[in-house]
C-alpha cells in the first residue's frame, strides 16, 4: 500500500469540471462531485475498491481531502493531493497551461494501489452536466466579493480582514464592511454598494449594456437616494450620454467621487479602457475616482479571472484568501445550484445554419462560430457570427482572444457604439463580455428567412464604426442571396 494514502477522505470528480469550474475560483463545489454509495466523501477502502474494479475513468480525478465538516464548498486548502488513474491523464493535466491557476501548486500522484479481489458493491452517480452561463452567474456575486477582498489585501487597505469578515453571516453585511467609509448614512456608500452589485450582475461573461445597467441600477437603489437632486442629475447626464448627446463630463476628485467613477465605468467597463483613458486622454481623472472605478471593474471580472501570477502575488496571504473564499461560499445565504442542468438537444438545424454564405469555422458544446462570405474586417476586428446554441445570435465585433485583443476598444469607440445603440434593430444591443465586444442580435433572427437582408441593413447601420474594409462586398453578396 502506498504510504501516501492515509486516513483522509476522498472525492471523485470530473477532471474537466475541476479544471474549468473549480480551479479559477479556488473552491470545489460539492455539487459537481460524484456520489459513491450515496456519499460524496468516501473512505480508503472504497477508493481501493473503485481502483480494483477499474471504475475510475480517464476523465476523472480523485482528490484527497482533510476536513472536519463537509460543507457545500470544499476549500482548496483542504485538498491534500490529487490522484490520476494513469500517466497519460496526469501528464495532460500537468502539460496544459491554465491561465487562472498553477497546476504545480497541487501535489499530484498516480493511483498505484494493489488491485485485489473485492466483493464490495459500488453505486456511482455522477452529477448532471454544468451549464456554464448559469454556473458563472450563480458564482458571480461571491466571486466579485472575493476579488474586492483580494485587492484590499494586496494593497494593504484593511487590517485583520479575515477576522472581521467572520463577524458577518450575510453577503450584504460583508459588502457593507468593504465599502464602509465611516458613515452608515452616507449616500455615496449606498451608491457604491448598489453599483458594485450591478457590476457583478453584468459581469464579463454576461456582458455590458449601458442602457440595461442604468435601468437595473435605478431599480436597485433605494427611494431616498433615488429622489435626491444629486442622483437625478446623474441619471439625466448618463441618459444624455447614452442617447448620443454632447455632455461635458468631469472626472476629477472635486465632487461626488462615486457618481463620477460610475460614469467612467459606464463608458469604459474594461480595465484596459480605464488605463488608456487615464493615460492618453484630455480628461483629468482623480486618483480617488480612478481607484473606485477599478474596484467596480474588478467586480465585473471577479477573482476567477485573475491570472495564476496575480493570485500568487499576495505571497503568504494566499492562504488567508483561500480561507476567506471558503467562508464566503459556505455562508447560509447560498444560491441553489441552478447551473446544473440536463443535456439539451442542441443539434437541431436552424435557419441560420443553413445559409450557403455562412461558413462554420469553429464549434464546441455551446456555440458555433460562422464567418460571413465577403466580409473583410479592418485590422483588430472580427465580424464573425456566433450562434450560441438555442439562445442567442451574436456578431463578434472584437474578439478578446485574438492577437490584438481589445486594443481597438477605446474611449472613442465606446462613445460611438452608445450613439449607435438607438439605431439598432429591436432587441439588439452592444455588450462587452468574455468574448470581447459583441452585438447581441434579435433572437428571432436565428430562424429569420430574410436573415441576409437583415444583416445587410445592420452593416449599413454599423458603417460609422469603420469596422469593414472598403473592398468588403458583404452588402452586395447578402443582398443577392
Coordinates of C-alpha atoms in Angstrom, one line a residue:
X1 CA 0.0 0.0 0.0
X2 CA 1.4 3.4 -1.0
X3 CA 2.2 5.3 2.3
X4 CA 0.8 8.5 0.8
X5 CA -2.7 7.0 1.4
X6 CA -3.6 7.8 5.0
X7 CA -6.9 8.3 6.9
X8 CA -8.1 11.1 4.8
X9 CA -11.3 11.1 2.9
X10 CA -11.5 11.0 -0.9
X11 CA -13.8 12.5 -3.5
X12 CA -14.3 11.6 -7.2
X13 CA -14.8 14.5 -9.7
X14 CA -14.6 15.1 -13.4
X15 CA -11.2 16.4 -14.4
X16 CA -12.9 18.8 -16.9
X17 CA -15.2 20.2 -14.1
X18 CA -12.3 20.6 -11.7
X19 CA -10.2 22.5 -14.3
X20 CA -13.0 24.6 -15.8
X21 CA -15.1 25.4 -12.7
X22 CA -13.1 24.8 -9.5
X23 CA -9.6 26.0 -10.3
X24 CA -10.4 29.6 -11.4
X25 CA -12.4 30.1 -8.2
X26 CA -10.1 28.1 -5.9
X27 CA -13.1 26.4 -4.4
X28 CA -14.6 22.9 -5.1
X29 CA -18.5 22.8 -5.1
X30 CA -19.6 19.5 -3.6
X31 CA -22.4 19.5 -6.2
X32 CA -20.1 18.8 -9.0
X33 CA -18.6 15.7 -7.4
X34 CA -19.8 12.1 -7.9
X35 CA -21.7 10.2 -5.3
X36 CA -20.3 6.8 -4.4
X37 CA -22.8 4.7 -2.4
X38 CA -24.8 7.8 -1.7
X39 CA -21.9 9.7 -0.2
X40 CA -19.7 12.5 -1.7
X41 CA -16.8 11.7 0.6
X42 CA -15.6 8.1 0.8
X43 CA -13.0 6.0 2.6
X44 CA -9.7 4.5 1.7
X45 CA -11.5 1.1 1.4
X46 CA -14.0 2.5 -1.1
X47 CA -11.1 4.0 -3.1
X48 CA -9.3 0.7 -3.2
X49 CA -12.5 -1.0 -4.5
X50 CA -13.0 1.7 -7.1
X51 CA -9.5 1.2 -8.3
X52 CA -9.5 -2.6 -8.3
X53 CA -12.8 -2.7 -10.3
X54 CA -11.3 0.0 -12.7
X55 CA -14.3 2.3 -12.1
X56 CA -12.2 5.5 -12.2
X57 CA -12.2 6.7 -15.8
X58 CA -9.5 8.6 -17.7
X59 CA -11.7 11.7 -17.4
X60 CA -11.9 11.7 -13.6
X61 CA -9.6 12.5 -10.8
X62 CA -9.6 11.6 -7.1
X63 CA -8.9 14.4 -4.6
X64 CA -7.7 13.6 -1.1
X65 CA -9.5 15.7 1.4
X66 CA -8.8 16.6 5.0
X67 CA -11.8 18.2 6.6
X68 CA -13.6 18.1 9.9
X69 CA -17.0 19.0 8.5
X70 CA -18.4 18.6 4.9
X71 CA -19.8 21.9 3.6
X72 CA -21.3 22.8 0.2
X73 CA -17.9 24.0 -1.0
X74 CA -14.5 22.5 -0.2
X75 CA -11.6 24.9 0.3
X76 CA -8.5 24.3 -1.8
X77 CA -6.6 24.5 1.5
X78 CA -8.3 21.2 2.4
X79 CA -7.1 19.4 -0.8
X80 CA -4.1 17.4 0.2
X81 CA -3.3 15.6 -3.0
X82 CA -4.8 14.9 -6.4
X83 CA -4.6 11.4 -8.0
X84 CA -4.9 10.3 -11.6
X85 CA -5.8 6.8 -12.9
X86 CA -3.0 6.7 -15.4
X87 CA 0.2 8.6 -16.5
X88 CA -1.5 9.9 -19.7
X89 CA -4.2 11.6 -17.7
X90 CA -1.6 13.0 -15.2
X91 CA 0.7 14.3 -18.0
X92 CA -2.1 16.0 -19.9
X93 CA -3.1 17.8 -16.7
X94 CA 0.5 19.0 -15.9
X95 CA 1.4 19.9 -19.5
X96 CA -1.5 22.2 -20.1
X97 CA -1.2 25.9 -19.3
X98 CA -4.1 27.1 -17.1
X99 CA -4.2 30.9 -17.0
X100 CA -6.1 31.2 -13.8
X101 CA -4.2 28.7 -11.6
X102 CA -0.8 27.0 -11.4
X103 CA -1.1 23.2 -11.6
X104 CA 2.3 23.0 -9.9
X105 CA 0.6 24.2 -6.7
X106 CA -1.1 20.8 -6.4
X107 CA 0.6 17.7 -5.1
X108 CA -0.2 15.2 -7.9
X109 CA 0.3 11.4 -8.0
X110 CA -0.7 8.4 -9.9
X111 CA -3.1 5.9 -8.3
X112 CA -0.8 3.0 -7.6
X113 CA -2.8 0.7 -5.4
X114 CA -2.6 -3.0 -5.4
X115 CA -5.6 -4.4 -7.3
X116 CA -7.3 -7.2 -5.4
X117 CA -10.5 -9.2 -5.4
X118 CA -13.2 -7.1 -3.9
X119 CA -16.9 -8.0 -3.4
X120 CA -17.9 -4.6 -2.3
X121 CA -21.0 -3.3 -4.2
X122 CA -20.4 0.2 -5.6
X123 CA -23.0 2.6 -6.9
X124 CA -21.6 5.7 -8.7
X125 CA -23.9 8.6 -9.6
X126 CA -22.2 11.5 -11.4
X127 CA -23.8 15.0 -11.4
X128 CA -25.7 16.5 -14.3
X129 CA -23.8 18.5 -16.9
X130 CA -23.0 22.0 -15.9
X131 CA -24.4 24.9 -17.8
X132 CA -21.5 27.3 -17.9
X133 CA -23.6 30.5 -18.1
X134 CA -25.8 29.6 -15.2
X135 CA -22.9 28.4 -13.1
X136 CA -20.9 31.6 -13.8
X137 CA -23.9 33.8 -12.9
X138 CA -24.6 31.8 -9.8
X139 CA -21.0 32.3 -8.6
X140 CA -20.8 36.0 -9.7
X141 CA -21.5 38.0 -6.6
X142 CA -19.3 35.9 -4.3
X143 CA -16.6 35.9 -6.9
X144 CA -16.8 39.7 -7.0
X145 CA -16.6 40.0 -3.2
X146 CA -13.5 37.8 -3.2
X147 CA -11.9 40.0 -5.9
X148 CA -12.6 43.1 -3.8
X149 CA -11.1 41.4 -0.7
X150 CA -8.0 40.3 -2.8
X151 CA -7.5 43.9 -3.9
X152 CA -7.7 45.1 -0.4
X153 CA -5.2 42.5 0.9
X154 CA -2.8 43.2 -2.0
X155 CA -2.9 46.9 -1.3
X156 CA -2.8 46.5 2.5
X157 CA -6.0 48.5 2.8
X158 CA -7.7 46.5 5.6
X159 CA -6.2 45.1 8.7
X160 CA -7.4 41.8 10.2
X161 CA -9.7 41.3 7.3
X162 CA -10.4 37.6 7.8
X163 CA -11.2 38.1 11.4
X164 CA -13.5 41.0 10.6
X165 CA -15.3 39.2 7.8
X166 CA -16.1 36.2 10.0
X167 CA -18.2 38.5 12.2
X168 CA -20.8 38.7 9.3
X169 CA -23.1 35.9 8.2
X170 CA -24.6 37.6 5.2
X171 CA -23.2 38.8 1.9
X172 CA -24.8 42.2 2.2
X173 CA -23.1 42.7 5.5
X174 CA -19.7 41.8 4.1
X175 CA -20.2 44.2 1.1
X176 CA -21.2 47.0 3.6
X177 CA -18.0 46.3 5.5
X178 CA -15.8 46.5 2.4
X179 CA -17.3 49.9 1.4
X180 CA -17.5 51.3 4.9
X181 CA -16.4 54.9 4.8
X182 CA -17.2 55.7 8.4
X183 CA -20.8 56.8 7.9
X184 CA -23.6 54.4 7.7
X185 CA -25.9 57.1 6.4
X186 CA -23.6 58.0 3.5
X187 CA -25.3 58.4 0.2
X188 CA -22.0 57.6 -1.5
X189 CA -21.8 54.3 0.4
X190 CA -25.3 53.3 -0.7
X191 CA -24.4 54.1 -4.3
X192 CA -21.1 52.2 -4.2
X193 CA -22.7 49.1 -2.7
X194 CA -25.5 49.1 -5.3
X195 CA -23.2 49.7 -8.3
X196 CA -20.8 47.1 -7.1
X197 CA -23.7 44.6 -7.2
X198 CA -24.7 45.8 -10.6
X199 CA -21.2 45.3 -11.9
X200 CA -21.2 41.8 -10.5
X201 CA -24.6 41.1 -12.2
X202 CA -23.4 42.5 -15.6
X203 CA -20.1 40.6 -15.3
X204 CA -17.6 39.8 -18.0
X205 CA -19.5 36.7 -19.0
X206 CA -22.9 38.2 -19.2
X207 CA -22.0 41.4 -21.0
X208 CA -22.3 45.2 -20.5
X209 CA -25.1 47.2 -22.0
X210 CA -25.2 50.8 -20.6
X211 CA -28.9 51.1 -21.1
X212 CA -29.6 47.9 -19.1
X213 CA -27.0 48.8 -16.5
X214 CA -28.6 52.1 -15.7
X215 CA -32.1 50.6 -15.7
X216 CA -31.0 47.9 -13.3
X217 CA -29.2 50.4 -11.1
X218 CA -32.3 52.6 -10.8
X219 CA -34.4 49.6 -9.9
X220 CA -32.0 48.5 -7.1
X221 CA -31.2 51.9 -5.4
X222 CA -33.4 52.9 -2.5
X223 CA -36.1 55.5 -2.9
X224 CA -34.5 58.1 -0.7
X225 CA -31.3 58.1 -2.7
X226 CA -33.2 58.0 -6.0
X227 CA -35.1 61.2 -5.1
X228 CA -32.0 63.2 -4.2
X229 CA -31.1 66.0 -6.6
X230 CA -27.6 64.7 -7.0
X231 CA -28.8 61.3 -8.2
X232 CA -31.4 62.7 -10.5
X233 CA -28.7 65.0 -12.0
X234 CA -26.5 61.9 -12.6
X235 CA -29.4 60.0 -14.2
X236 CA -30.1 62.9 -16.6
X237 CA -26.4 63.1 -17.5
X238 CA -25.9 59.4 -18.3
X239 CA -29.1 59.2 -20.2
X240 CA -27.9 62.1 -22.4
X241 CA -24.6 60.3 -22.9
X242 CA -26.3 57.0 -23.8
X243 CA -28.6 58.8 -26.3
X244 CA -25.6 60.4 -28.0
X245 CA -26.0 64.0 -26.8
X246 CA -22.9 66.1 -26.2
X247 CA -22.2 66.3 -22.4
X248 CA -19.3 67.9 -20.6
X249 CA -18.2 65.2 -18.1
X250 CA -15.8 65.9 -15.3
X251 CA -13.8 63.1 -13.6
X252 CA -11.7 64.9 -11.0
X253 CA -12.0 64.3 -7.2
X254 CA -13.7 67.7 -6.6
X255 CA -17.3 66.3 -6.4
X256 CA -19.2 63.2 -5.9
X257 CA -16.5 60.6 -6.4
X258 CA -18.9 57.7 -6.6
X259 CA -21.1 59.1 -9.4
X260 CA -18.1 60.1 -11.4
X261 CA -16.5 56.7 -11.0
X262 CA -19.8 55.1 -12.0
X263 CA -19.9 57.3 -15.2
X264 CA -16.4 56.4 -16.0
X265 CA -17.1 52.7 -15.8
X266 CA -20.4 53.0 -17.6
X267 CA -18.4 54.2 -20.7
X268 CA -15.3 52.1 -20.1
X269 CA -16.2 48.8 -18.4
X270 CA -12.7 47.3 -19.0
X271 CA -9.5 47.8 -17.0
X272 CA -7.5 48.5 -20.2
X273 CA -10.0 51.1 -21.2
X274 CA -9.6 52.9 -17.9
X275 CA -5.9 52.8 -18.2
X276 CA -6.0 54.2 -21.7
X277 CA -8.4 57.0 -20.9
X278 CA -6.4 57.9 -17.8
X279 CA -3.0 57.9 -19.6
X280 CA -3.9 59.1 -23.1
X281 CA -6.9 61.4 -22.9
X282 CA -7.5 65.0 -22.0
X283 CA -9.7 64.0 -19.1
X284 CA -8.3 64.8 -15.7
X285 CA -9.2 61.7 -13.7
X286 CA -8.8 62.0 -10.0
X287 CA -7.0 59.2 -8.1
X288 CA -10.0 58.5 -5.9
X289 CA -12.4 58.4 -8.9
X290 CA -9.9 56.1 -10.8
X291 CA -9.3 53.7 -7.9
X292 CA -13.1 53.3 -7.2
X293 CA -13.7 52.7 -10.9
X294 CA -11.0 50.0 -10.8
X295 CA -13.0 48.4 -7.9
X296 CA -16.2 48.4 -9.9
X297 CA -14.4 46.9 -13.0
X298 CA -12.8 44.3 -10.7
X299 CA -16.3 43.3 -9.7
X300 CA -17.1 42.5 -13.3
X301 CA -14.1 40.2 -13.6
X302 CA -14.1 38.7 -10.1
X303 CA -11.3 36.7 -8.5
X304 CA -11.7 33.9 -11.0
X305 CA -10.3 36.0 -13.9
X306 CA -7.1 36.8 -12.1
X307 CA -4.0 35.1 -13.6
X308 CA -2.1 32.5 -11.7
X309 CA 0.7 35.0 -11.2
X310 CA -1.7 37.7 -9.9
X311 CA -3.1 35.2 -7.4
X312 CA 0.4 34.2 -6.2
X313 CA 1.5 37.9 -5.9
X314 CA -0.1 38.2 -2.4
X315 CA 2.6 35.7 -1.1
X316 CA 1.8 34.3 2.3
X317 CA -1.6 35.9 2.3
X318 CA -2.7 33.4 -0.3
X319 CA -3.8 31.0 2.5
X320 CA -5.8 33.8 4.2
X321 CA -7.6 34.5 0.9
X322 CA -8.4 30.8 0.4
X323 CA -9.8 30.6 3.9
X324 CA -11.9 33.7 3.1
X325 CA -13.1 32.1 -0.1
X326 CA -14.3 29.0 1.7
X327 CA -16.0 31.1 4.4
X328 CA -17.9 33.3 1.8
X329 CA -19.0 30.4 -0.4
X330 CA -20.2 28.4 2.6
X331 CA -22.4 31.2 4.0
X332 CA -26.1 30.2 4.6
X333 CA -27.4 32.6 2.1
X334 CA -26.3 30.2 -0.6
X335 CA -28.0 30.2 -4.0
X336 CA -29.3 26.9 -5.3
X337 CA -27.3 25.0 -7.9
X338 CA -29.3 26.2 -10.9
X339 CA -26.2 25.8 -13.0
X340 CA -26.7 22.0 -13.1
X341 CA -29.0 21.1 -16.0
X342 CA -29.7 18.2 -18.2
X343 CA -28.4 17.8 -21.7
X344 CA -30.4 19.7 -24.3
X345 CA -31.0 18.8 -27.9
X346 CA -28.5 21.3 -29.3
X347 CA -28.0 19.7 -32.7
X348 CA -31.3 20.7 -34.3
X349 CA -30.9 22.5 -37.6
X350 CA -31.9 26.1 -37.5
X351 CA -32.2 28.6 -40.4
X352 CA -29.0 30.5 -39.6
X353 CA -27.0 27.2 -40.0
X354 CA -28.5 26.6 -43.5
X355 CA -27.2 29.7 -45.3
X356 CA -24.6 28.9 -48.0
X357 CA -22.9 32.3 -47.4
X358 CA -22.1 31.4 -43.8
X359 CA -19.1 29.1 -43.2
X360 CA -18.7 27.3 -39.9
X361 CA -15.1 27.8 -38.6
X362 CA -15.4 26.6 -35.0
X363 CA -17.8 24.6 -32.9
X364 CA -17.9 23.3 -29.3
X365 CA -20.6 22.1 -26.9
X366 CA -22.2 25.5 -26.5
X367 CA -21.6 27.6 -29.7
X368 CA -20.9 27.7 -33.4
X369 CA -18.7 30.4 -34.9
X370 CA -19.5 31.3 -38.5
X371 CA -17.7 33.6 -41.0
X372 CA -19.7 35.7 -43.4
X373 CA -18.6 35.4 -47.0
X374 CA -17.5 38.7 -48.4
X375 CA -16.9 40.4 -45.1
X376 CA -13.4 41.9 -44.8
X377 CA -12.9 43.3 -41.3
X378 CA -10.5 46.1 -40.6
X379 CA -7.4 45.1 -38.6
X380 CA -8.3 44.4 -35.0
X381 CA -11.9 43.4 -35.7
X382 CA -13.6 40.0 -36.1
X383 CA -17.1 40.3 -37.5
X384 CA -17.8 36.6 -37.2
X385 CA -21.3 35.4 -36.2
X386 CA -21.6 33.3 -33.1
X387 CA -24.7 31.1 -32.7
X388 CA -25.0 30.5 -29.0
X389 CA -26.9 27.2 -29.3
X390 CA -30.6 27.5 -28.6
X391 CA -30.2 31.0 -27.1
X392 CA -28.6 33.9 -29.0
X393 CA -27.1 35.1 -32.2
X394 CA -24.1 37.4 -31.8
X395 CA -21.9 39.5 -34.1
X396 CA -18.4 39.3 -32.6
X397 CA -17.1 42.8 -33.4
X398 CA -13.8 42.5 -31.5
X399 CA -12.5 39.1 -30.4
X400 CA -11.0 39.3 -26.9
X401 CA -8.9 36.2 -27.6
X402 CA -7.4 37.4 -30.9
X403 CA -3.8 38.5 -31.2
X404 CA -4.6 42.2 -30.7
X405 CA -7.3 41.5 -28.1
X406 CA -9.4 44.5 -27.1
X407 CA -6.8 47.1 -28.2
X408 CA -9.4 48.7 -30.6
X409 CA -11.9 49.2 -27.9
X410 CA -11.0 52.6 -26.5
X411 CA -12.9 55.6 -25.2
X412 CA -14.0 57.0 -28.6
X413 CA -15.3 53.7 -29.9
X414 CA -17.3 53.2 -26.6
X415 CA -19.0 56.6 -27.2
X416 CA -19.7 55.7 -30.8
X417 CA -21.4 52.4 -30.0
X418 CA -23.6 54.1 -27.4
X419 CA -24.6 56.7 -30.0
X420 CA -25.5 53.9 -32.5
X421 CA -27.5 51.9 -29.9
X422 CA -30.7 53.8 -30.8
X423 CA -30.3 52.9 -34.4
X424 CA -30.1 49.2 -33.9
X425 CA -32.9 46.7 -34.6
X426 CA -35.3 46.0 -31.7
X427 CA -34.0 43.6 -29.0
X428 CA -30.3 44.1 -30.1
X429 CA -27.6 45.7 -28.1
X430 CA -23.9 46.1 -27.7
X431 CA -22.2 44.2 -24.9
X432 CA -18.6 43.8 -23.6
X433 CA -18.1 40.3 -22.2
X434 CA -15.6 37.4 -22.1
X435 CA -15.8 37.1 -25.9
X436 CA -14.9 40.7 -26.5
X437 CA -17.1 43.5 -28.0
X438 CA -20.2 41.8 -29.3
X439 CA -23.5 42.9 -30.8
X440 CA -26.4 40.8 -29.5
X441 CA -28.8 40.3 -32.4
X442 CA -32.6 39.8 -32.2
X443 CA -33.4 36.2 -31.1
X444 CA -35.9 35.8 -34.0
X445 CA -33.0 36.3 -36.5
X446 CA -31.9 32.7 -35.7
X447 CA -34.8 31.4 -37.8
X448 CA -35.4 34.5 -39.9
X449 CA -35.8 33.6 -43.6
X450 CA -34.7 37.1 -44.6
X451 CA -31.6 36.9 -42.5
X452 CA -29.4 38.1 -45.4
X453 CA -31.4 41.3 -45.8
X454 CA -31.4 41.9 -42.1
X455 CA -27.6 41.6 -41.9
X456 CA -27.2 43.9 -44.9
X457 CA -29.3 46.6 -43.1
X458 CA -27.3 46.0 -40.0
X459 CA -23.9 46.6 -41.7
X460 CA -25.3 49.8 -43.1
X461 CA -26.1 51.0 -39.5
X462 CA -22.6 50.0 -38.4
X463 CA -20.8 51.9 -41.2
X464 CA -19.8 54.9 -38.9
X465 CA -17.7 52.5 -36.8
X466 CA -15.4 51.8 -39.8
X467 CA -15.1 48.1 -39.0
X468 CA -15.1 46.8 -42.6
X469 CA -12.7 47.4 -45.4
X470 CA -13.8 49.3 -48.5
X471 CA -13.3 46.2 -50.6
X472 CA -15.7 44.3 -48.4
X473 CA -18.6 43.1 -50.6
X474 CA -20.9 41.9 -47.8
X475 CA -23.7 44.2 -48.8
X476 CA -23.9 43.1 -52.4
X477 CA -23.3 39.4 -51.6
X478 CA -26.0 39.2 -49.0
X479 CA -28.5 41.2 -51.0
X480 CA -28.2 38.9 -53.9
X481 CA -28.9 35.8 -51.9

